[in-house]
């Protein structure tokens, strides 16, 4: 008989299409090249900035942790599956259903045996790779010398060891549990476990494997329970962080007992591996579960309800005391100097005689309001920009330290079109503009001590170009070997204006930095001629070859980087230019302060950035959300996620050069245990404070975010007596900002802290400080907005190279008497608003549809009491407008004064003579009082519109002529401002001042 298929050709295996193989290979090559490009870009950036070891350390640590996690999960899981399969019963009776499962699973068995452990290992590796910081801290930790009050361990055990131990035990428990499940499932599939009615049959091999794994799992649970007793010292689930009476008396002993039971049950499972009897381990497991409910939940609940509840105050006193002590130490508020301040409320003549320095430095320029004023007067061109909030700094001018309001003139390319302009031409900002904080011009504008383009003033010669700033473009290509400079430096007509201004003031503009090439060329599409420059620093990776250009073309998705002929030899690409982001990249372990600031230091514009080391593992210290505590009326919340902390140190002061982007990290708190560990992890990255120049130290200040966190904690933890603390009878809070523009229904935001030169205390010396006030922490109709405390931190680090002032960082808390209430900011603002005379004068200021803006309400401990000062600005509602300082409100006790200048207001407040002169004492008033004692309307020029001339007191030809000249000068000045013609603006402003003097003389 012949097979019918004998002569048929064999089936040809289906071949994979060459096109499909090509597509897959191309895709893999593209993905591989993109990965290589991303890695190379990071390496080039870190190598150029000098912190490549930071990147390699992170990668090596993350890779090592990934491998540990991968193999730590994959290997046990593989062996659990493999052993269960190899030790399966050969002649096991399978049900029909299991038999079908085996038929389906068998072809995939080898794949699953390798793929399943690999998949779990991949997820485990990724998870553990993110823990590289915790692992490195553990390996590089050192003792702190401080002991916890419960177990007597060094605090470093809780900061470094305990988190790592818990992570290891948790990971091992997860691996063991997954291996147990995988092994049991494999055994069941191949007959190692079978069910026959109510009987369960387990093969010997399966029994041994399951019992051994269960033993390991229970031992790990015992270790976890044992570690949990230590973790209770930073548990924040209770009313206060730490182990309280319930924890010490019930929870901790319960965990110790449960850990012992878990070990006993583990031994029972191990015995079962050899005896095959499951009764004892099953009973032990049930006992363990019941004990967990009784000892872990029931007994602690009973202790809390029947023992603590009726007598909580006395029973918790010891543990509240621990919480108070630890919290004050962890937040750096344990050394706060507390002083009773018996504030007087009567404004007596000459009361400020002993506070002459503080009075002369009272800041009347509000950095949150005058940014538009800076922009209108100093922006010069539309491609420059000032930040919304300006910086409060100080400089030594003519031998005297002056508080200033300053900001860099950054570049703004939002209106620029074309890759060439956005990347190669508009590359940097120019100059730092600074104004006296305590002075105003006769027109109400700030008095600049450094301004103009090219920059000139009191700060001497410095490199004015800002290639690295808050608003710098995503990336720019600069420098290189060029025949002609193409980077816009500054407009040429601005130079002639600056020279004219310098001639008028007698100040010579500083010479240009000869390290840059500067030439004057015609820029296509612009009005007038422009001064151009070529970057000569070392600020970014060089685009030295085709491969590097391709890398960055892919990174920024701009093929012009690769194709443009304007990218020449030696060109550098600048990116990651925000100073905070640059510091964060080279110091990934730091929490960054939200308020970097730029200062002129040693002939350079330098960004100063504060960095914090934080933890939420400090025993007994109260855990809080740092992101919530740093929000106030001037600082919105940028991160919606909470950042729990119960330990914080301003451990690093970082600087970023605004010209070349170079970063330096100074170990500010060398005793911080976290910083010591990070210094060992990244050796050579931290410089000593002794390397800081005197000029740099003169601009270092106490960081605002740290101060906000500390003031929030001191609102409750200024009370050190456990009984009083429990009763919360003297809790304080920061008052709401009285001038916040939050609408109806919006959440009230706290008043921000302010930097001022002040003397905190009766015999204190005036110092540059940051301060805030307190009112009672009450809500509802019974709440009172009266001052209870005044907190100030000395922000003067000194000016001697390498030596920090001993007084820097000193916290002074002034406590006010409760018998004679002092009005708080909210009450004072309400008094300003409801005072009939103030309301009448404000209505006059609103003439001509002008908008009145209340500035920051400052509180100063002077004259034996508390002085409130608030500048009042006027802004036109339409047309070209910007805030102009017109009036100053002051209050002392229940008395109020409202005058053109702070000096006049203080004299009016203190019986005609305050005893001290304010910084604006020489300012010519912008309003004049008519014969009837009223107040004339403000100078119309200050609001950008024609608001009238005010009462004249009768017909006067000379006065009428002067008023006509004033109106014409105002119109000319507004037109010049809109056109950006600052020469014409200055000429019109001079005519306005002359007309004003003529009007005053005629009247």
PDB file of N, CA and C in Angstrom, residues 508-563:
ATOM      1  N   UNK A 508      31.167 108.245  36.145  1.00  0.00           N
ATOM      2  CA  UNK A 508      31.694 107.685  34.917  1.00  0.00           C
ATOM      3  C   UNK A 508      31.251 106.242  34.770  1.00  0.00           C
ATOM      4  N   UNK A 509      30.820 105.881  33.565  1.00  0.00           N
ATOM      5  CA  UNK A 509      30.454 104.485  33.322  1.00  0.00           C
ATOM      6  C   UNK A 509      31.689 103.618  33.360  1.00  0.00           C
ATOM      7  N   UNK A 510      31.590 102.430  33.897  1.00  0.00           N
ATOM      8  CA  UNK A 510      32.759 101.552  33.973  1.00  0.00           C
ATOM      9  C   UNK A 510      33.205 101.111  32.602  1.00  0.00           C
ATOM     10  N   UNK A 511      34.479 100.847  32.492  1.00  0.00           N
ATOM     11  CA  UNK A 511      35.026 100.383  31.231  1.00  0.00           C
ATOM     12  C   UNK A 511      34.484  99.007  30.892  1.00  0.00           C
ATOM     13  N   UNK A 512      34.344  98.728  29.598  1.00  0.00           N
ATOM     14  CA  UNK A 512      33.853  97.430  29.165  1.00  0.00           C
ATOM     15  C   UNK A 512      34.881  96.347  29.448  1.00  0.00           C
ATOM     16  N   UNK A 513      34.410  95.165  29.693  1.00  0.00           N
ATOM     17  CA  UNK A 513      35.283  94.016  29.917  1.00  0.00           C
ATOM     18  C   UNK A 513      36.020  93.693  28.629  1.00  0.00           C
ATOM     19  N   UNK A 514      37.328  93.828  28.663  1.00  0.00           N
ATOM     20  CA  UNK A 514      38.111  93.641  27.453  1.00  0.00           C
ATOM     21  C   UNK A 514      38.242  92.176  27.062  1.00  0.00           C
ATOM     22  N   UNK A 515      37.746  91.263  27.888  1.00  0.00           N
ATOM     23  CA  UNK A 515      37.852  89.843  27.554  1.00  0.00           C
ATOM     24  C   UNK A 515      36.867  89.456  26.464  1.00  0.00           C
ATOM     25  N   UNK A 516      35.890  90.338  26.173  1.00  0.00           N
ATOM     26  CA  UNK A 516      34.918  90.035  25.129  1.00  0.00           C
ATOM     27  C   UNK A 516      35.170  90.918  23.926  1.00  0.00           C
ATOM     28  N   UNK A 517      34.864  90.382  22.783  1.00  0.00           N
ATOM     29  CA  UNK A 517      34.979  91.149  21.558  1.00  0.00           C
ATOM     30  C   UNK A 517      33.706  91.952  21.390  1.00  0.00           C
ATOM     31  N   UNK A 518      33.837  93.239  21.137  1.00  0.00           N
ATOM     32  CA  UNK A 518      32.657  94.080  20.985  1.00  0.00           C
ATOM     33  C   UNK A 518      32.812  94.930  19.747  1.00  0.00           C
ATOM     34  N   UNK A 519      31.817  94.938  18.927  1.00  0.00           N
ATOM     35  CA  UNK A 519      31.843  95.777  17.744  1.00  0.00           C
ATOM     36  C   UNK A 519      30.439  96.249  17.459  1.00  0.00           C
ATOM     37  N   UNK A 520      30.307  97.279  16.670  1.00  0.00           N
ATOM     38  CA  UNK A 520      29.011  97.838  16.330  1.00  0.00           C
ATOM     39  C   UNK A 520      28.658  97.467  14.905  1.00  0.00           C
ATOM     40  N   UNK A 521      27.541  96.805  14.750  1.00  0.00           N
ATOM     41  CA  UNK A 521      27.111  96.384  13.423  1.00  0.00           C
ATOM     42  C   UNK A 521      25.633  96.693  13.277  1.00  0.00           C
ATOM     43  N   UNK A 522      25.151  96.657  12.065  1.00  0.00           N
ATOM     44  CA  UNK A 522      23.737  96.853  11.790  1.00  0.00           C
ATOM     45  C   UNK A 522      23.019  95.528  11.889  1.00  0.00           C
ATOM     46  N   UNK A 523      22.035  95.432  12.756  1.00  0.00           N
ATOM     47  CA  UNK A 523      21.276  94.188  12.903  1.00  0.00           C
ATOM     48  C   UNK A 523      20.035  94.245  12.030  1.00  0.00           C
ATOM     49  N   UNK A 524      19.850  93.258  11.200  1.00  0.00           N
ATOM     50  CA  UNK A 524      18.704  93.223  10.293  1.00  0.00           C
ATOM     51  C   UNK A 524      17.411  93.220  11.076  1.00  0.00           C
ATOM     52  N   UNK A 525      16.516  94.067  10.653  1.00  0.00           N
ATOM     53  CA  UNK A 525      15.192  94.078  11.254  1.00  0.00           C
ATOM     54  C   UNK A 525      15.086  94.866  12.534  1.00  0.00           C
ATOM     55  N   UNK A 526      16.121  95.531  12.990  1.00  0.00           N
ATOM     56  CA  UNK A 526      16.060  96.272  14.243  1.00  0.00           C
ATOM     57  C   UNK A 526      16.086  97.757  13.957  1.00  0.00           C
ATOM     58  N   UNK A 527      15.731  98.538  14.961  1.00  0.00           N
ATOM     59  CA  UNK A 527      15.774  99.981  14.850  1.00  0.00           C
ATOM     60  C   UNK A 527      17.089 100.490  15.406  1.00  0.00           C
ATOM     61  N   UNK A 528      17.884 101.084  14.573  1.00  0.00           N
ATOM     62  CA  UNK A 528      19.141 101.646  15.052  1.00  0.00           C
ATOM     63  C   UNK A 528      20.237 100.619  15.059  1.00  0.00           C
ATOM     64  N   UNK A 529      21.400 101.026  15.586  1.00  0.00           N
ATOM     65  CA  UNK A 529      22.564 100.175  15.606  1.00  0.00           C
ATOM     66  C   UNK A 529      22.658  99.453  16.944  1.00  0.00           C
ATOM     67  N   UNK A 530      23.357  98.323  16.928  1.00  0.00           N
ATOM     68  CA  UNK A 530      23.453  97.491  18.117  1.00  0.00           C
ATOM     69  C   UNK A 530      24.907  97.165  18.399  1.00  0.00           C
ATOM     70  N   UNK A 531      25.261  97.142  19.653  1.00  0.00           N
ATOM     71  CA  UNK A 531      26.584  96.663  20.052  1.00  0.00           C
ATOM     72  C   UNK A 531      26.519  95.146  20.188  1.00  0.00           C
ATOM     73  N   UNK A 532      27.449  94.483  19.556  1.00  0.00           N
ATOM     74  CA  UNK A 532      27.476  93.029  19.555  1.00  0.00           C
ATOM     75  C   UNK A 532      28.699  92.534  20.330  1.00  0.00           C
ATOM     76  N   UNK A 533      28.649  91.284  20.744  1.00  0.00           N
ATOM     77  CA  UNK A 533      29.749  90.716  21.514  1.00  0.00           C
ATOM     78  C   UNK A 533      29.877  89.228  21.182  1.00  0.00           C
ATOM     79  N   UNK A 534      30.939  88.632  21.626  1.00  0.00           N
ATOM     80  CA  UNK A 534      31.140  87.193  21.502  1.00  0.00           C
ATOM     81  C   UNK A 534      31.516  86.636  22.868  1.00  0.00           C
ATOM     82  N   UNK A 535      30.764  85.645  23.316  1.00  0.00           N
ATOM     83  CA  UNK A 535      31.017  85.030  24.619  1.00  0.00           C
ATOM     84  C   UNK A 535      32.424  84.451  24.665  1.00  0.00           C
ATOM     85  N   UNK A 536      33.150  84.748  25.751  1.00  0.00           N
ATOM     86  CA  UNK A 536      34.540  84.301  25.847  1.00  0.00           C
ATOM     87  C   UNK A 536      34.789  83.419  27.061  1.00  0.00           C
ATOM     88  N   UNK A 537      33.726  83.039  27.768  1.00  0.00           N
ATOM     89  CA  UNK A 537      33.909  82.202  28.951  1.00  0.00           C
ATOM     90  C   UNK A 537      33.854  80.730  28.617  1.00  0.00           C
ATOM     91  N   UNK A 538      33.772  79.921  29.657  1.00  0.00           N
ATOM     92  CA  UNK A 538      33.632  78.472  29.518  1.00  0.00           C
ATOM     93  C   UNK A 538      32.312  78.096  30.178  1.00  0.00           C
ATOM     94  N   UNK A 539      31.220  78.216  29.414  1.00  0.00           N
ATOM     95  CA  UNK A 539      29.901  78.072  30.011  1.00  0.00           C
ATOM     96  C   UNK A 539      29.116  76.857  29.589  1.00  0.00           C
ATOM     97  N   UNK A 540      29.572  76.161  28.546  1.00  0.00           N
ATOM     98  CA  UNK A 540      28.824  75.014  28.083  1.00  0.00           C
ATOM     99  C   UNK A 540      29.675  74.108  27.216  1.00  0.00           C
ATOM    100  N   UNK A 541      29.172  72.917  26.890  1.00  0.00           N
ATOM    101  CA  UNK A 541      29.919  72.003  26.025  1.00  0.00           C
ATOM    102  C   UNK A 541      30.178  72.615  24.650  1.00  0.00           C
ATOM    103  N   UNK A 542      31.324  72.323  24.099  1.00  0.00           N
ATOM    104  CA  UNK A 542      31.662  72.818  22.767  1.00  0.00           C
ATOM    105  C   UNK A 542      31.034  71.942  21.692  1.00  0.00           C
ATOM    106  N   UNK A 543      30.519  72.605  20.666  1.00  0.00           N
ATOM    107  CA  UNK A 543      30.005  71.899  19.498  1.00  0.00           C
ATOM    108  C   UNK A 543      31.162  71.721  18.529  1.00  0.00           C
ATOM    109  N   UNK A 544      32.066  70.851  18.889  1.00  0.00           N
ATOM    110  CA  UNK A 544      33.354  70.763  18.210  1.00  0.00           C
ATOM    111  C   UNK A 544      33.366  69.826  17.019  1.00  0.00           C
ATOM    112  N   UNK A 545      32.343  68.988  16.889  1.00  0.00           N
ATOM    113  CA  UNK A 545      32.346  68.049  15.780  1.00  0.00           C
ATOM    114  C   UNK A 545      30.910  67.708  15.385  1.00  0.00           C
ATOM    115  N   UNK A 546      30.789  66.984  14.290  1.00  0.00           N
ATOM    116  CA  UNK A 546      29.477  66.653  13.752  1.00  0.00           C
ATOM    117  C   UNK A 546      28.668  65.806  14.722  1.00  0.00           C
ATOM    118  N   UNK A 547      29.334  64.888  15.418  1.00  0.00           N
ATOM    119  CA  UNK A 547      28.633  64.019  16.354  1.00  0.00           C
ATOM    120  C   UNK A 547      28.019  64.820  17.498  1.00  0.00           C
ATOM    121  N   UNK A 548      28.791  65.758  18.060  1.00  0.00           N
ATOM    122  CA  UNK A 548      28.273  66.581  19.155  1.00  0.00           C
ATOM    123  C   UNK A 548      27.109  67.435  18.686  1.00  0.00           C
ATOM    124  N   UNK A 549      27.214  67.996  17.502  1.00  0.00           N
ATOM    125  CA  UNK A 549      26.101  68.792  16.967  1.00  0.00           C
ATOM    126  C   UNK A 549      24.855  67.928  16.802  1.00  0.00           C
ATOM    127  N   UNK A 550      25.054  66.714  16.318  1.00  0.00           N
ATOM    128  CA  UNK A 550      23.914  65.820  16.141  1.00  0.00           C
ATOM    129  C   UNK A 550      23.273  65.465  17.474  1.00  0.00           C
ATOM    130  N   UNK A 551      24.090  65.271  18.486  1.00  0.00           N
ATOM    131  CA  UNK A 551      23.569  64.961  19.819  1.00  0.00           C
ATOM    132  C   UNK A 551      22.622  66.062  20.296  1.00  0.00           C
ATOM    133  N   UNK A 552      23.056  67.304  20.161  1.00  0.00           N
ATOM    134  CA  UNK A 552      22.232  68.405  20.666  1.00  0.00           C
ATOM    135  C   UNK A 552      21.095  68.755  19.725  1.00  0.00           C
ATOM    136  N   UNK A 553      21.245  68.462  18.439  1.00  0.00           N
ATOM    137  CA  UNK A 553      20.112  68.616  17.538  1.00  0.00           C
ATOM    138  C   UNK A 553      18.986  67.666  17.939  1.00  0.00           C
ATOM    139  N   UNK A 554      19.352  66.454  18.357  1.00  0.00           N
ATOM    140  CA  UNK A 554      18.352  65.501  18.826  1.00  0.00           C
ATOM    141  C   UNK A 554      17.800  65.899  20.191  1.00  0.00           C
ATOM    142  N   UNK A 555      18.663  66.378  21.062  1.00  0.00           N
ATOM    143  CA  UNK A 555      18.232  66.737  22.417  1.00  0.00           C
ATOM    144  C   UNK A 555      17.187  67.854  22.394  1.00  0.00           C
ATOM    145  N   UNK A 556      17.428  68.877  21.584  1.00  0.00           N
ATOM    146  CA  UNK A 556      16.522  70.029  21.544  1.00  0.00           C
ATOM    147  C   UNK A 556      15.589  69.995  20.345  1.00  0.00           C
ATOM    148  N   UNK A 557      15.681  68.905  19.555  1.00  0.00           N
ATOM    149  CA  UNK A 557      14.799  68.719  18.408  1.00  0.00           C
ATOM    150  C   UNK A 557      14.839  69.908  17.457  1.00  0.00           C
ATOM    151  N   UNK A 558      16.034  70.405  17.229  1.00  0.00           N
ATOM    152  CA  UNK A 558      16.280  71.496  16.294  1.00  0.00           C
ATOM    153  C   UNK A 558      17.419  71.084  15.366  1.00  0.00           C
ATOM    154  N   UNK A 559      17.110  70.750  14.136  1.00  0.00           N
ATOM    155  CA  UNK A 559      18.145  70.332  13.212  1.00  0.00           C
ATOM    156  C   UNK A 559      19.037  71.489  12.788  1.00  0.00           C
ATOM    157  N   UNK A 560      18.611  72.739  13.082  1.00  0.00           N
ATOM    158  CA  UNK A 560      19.460  73.888  12.763  1.00  0.00           C
ATOM    159  C   UNK A 560      20.791  73.823  13.506  1.00  0.00           C
ATOM    160  N   UNK A 561      20.792  73.183  14.670  1.00  0.00           N
ATOM    161  CA  UNK A 561      22.042  73.024  15.418  1.00  0.00           C
ATOM    162  C   UNK A 561      23.061  72.282  14.563  1.00  0.00           C
ATOM    163  N   UNK A 562      22.585  71.318  13.802  1.00  0.00           N
ATOM    164  CA  UNK A 562      23.461  70.511  12.955  1.00  0.00           C
ATOM    165  C   UNK A 562      23.755  71.186  11.625  1.00  0.00           C
ATOM    166  N   UNK A 563      22.775  71.922  11.093  1.00  0.00           N
ATOM    167  CA  UNK A 563      22.880  72.410   9.722  1.00  0.00           C
ATOM    168  C   UNK A 563      23.362  73.850   9.611  1.00  0.00           C
TER     169      UNK A 563
END
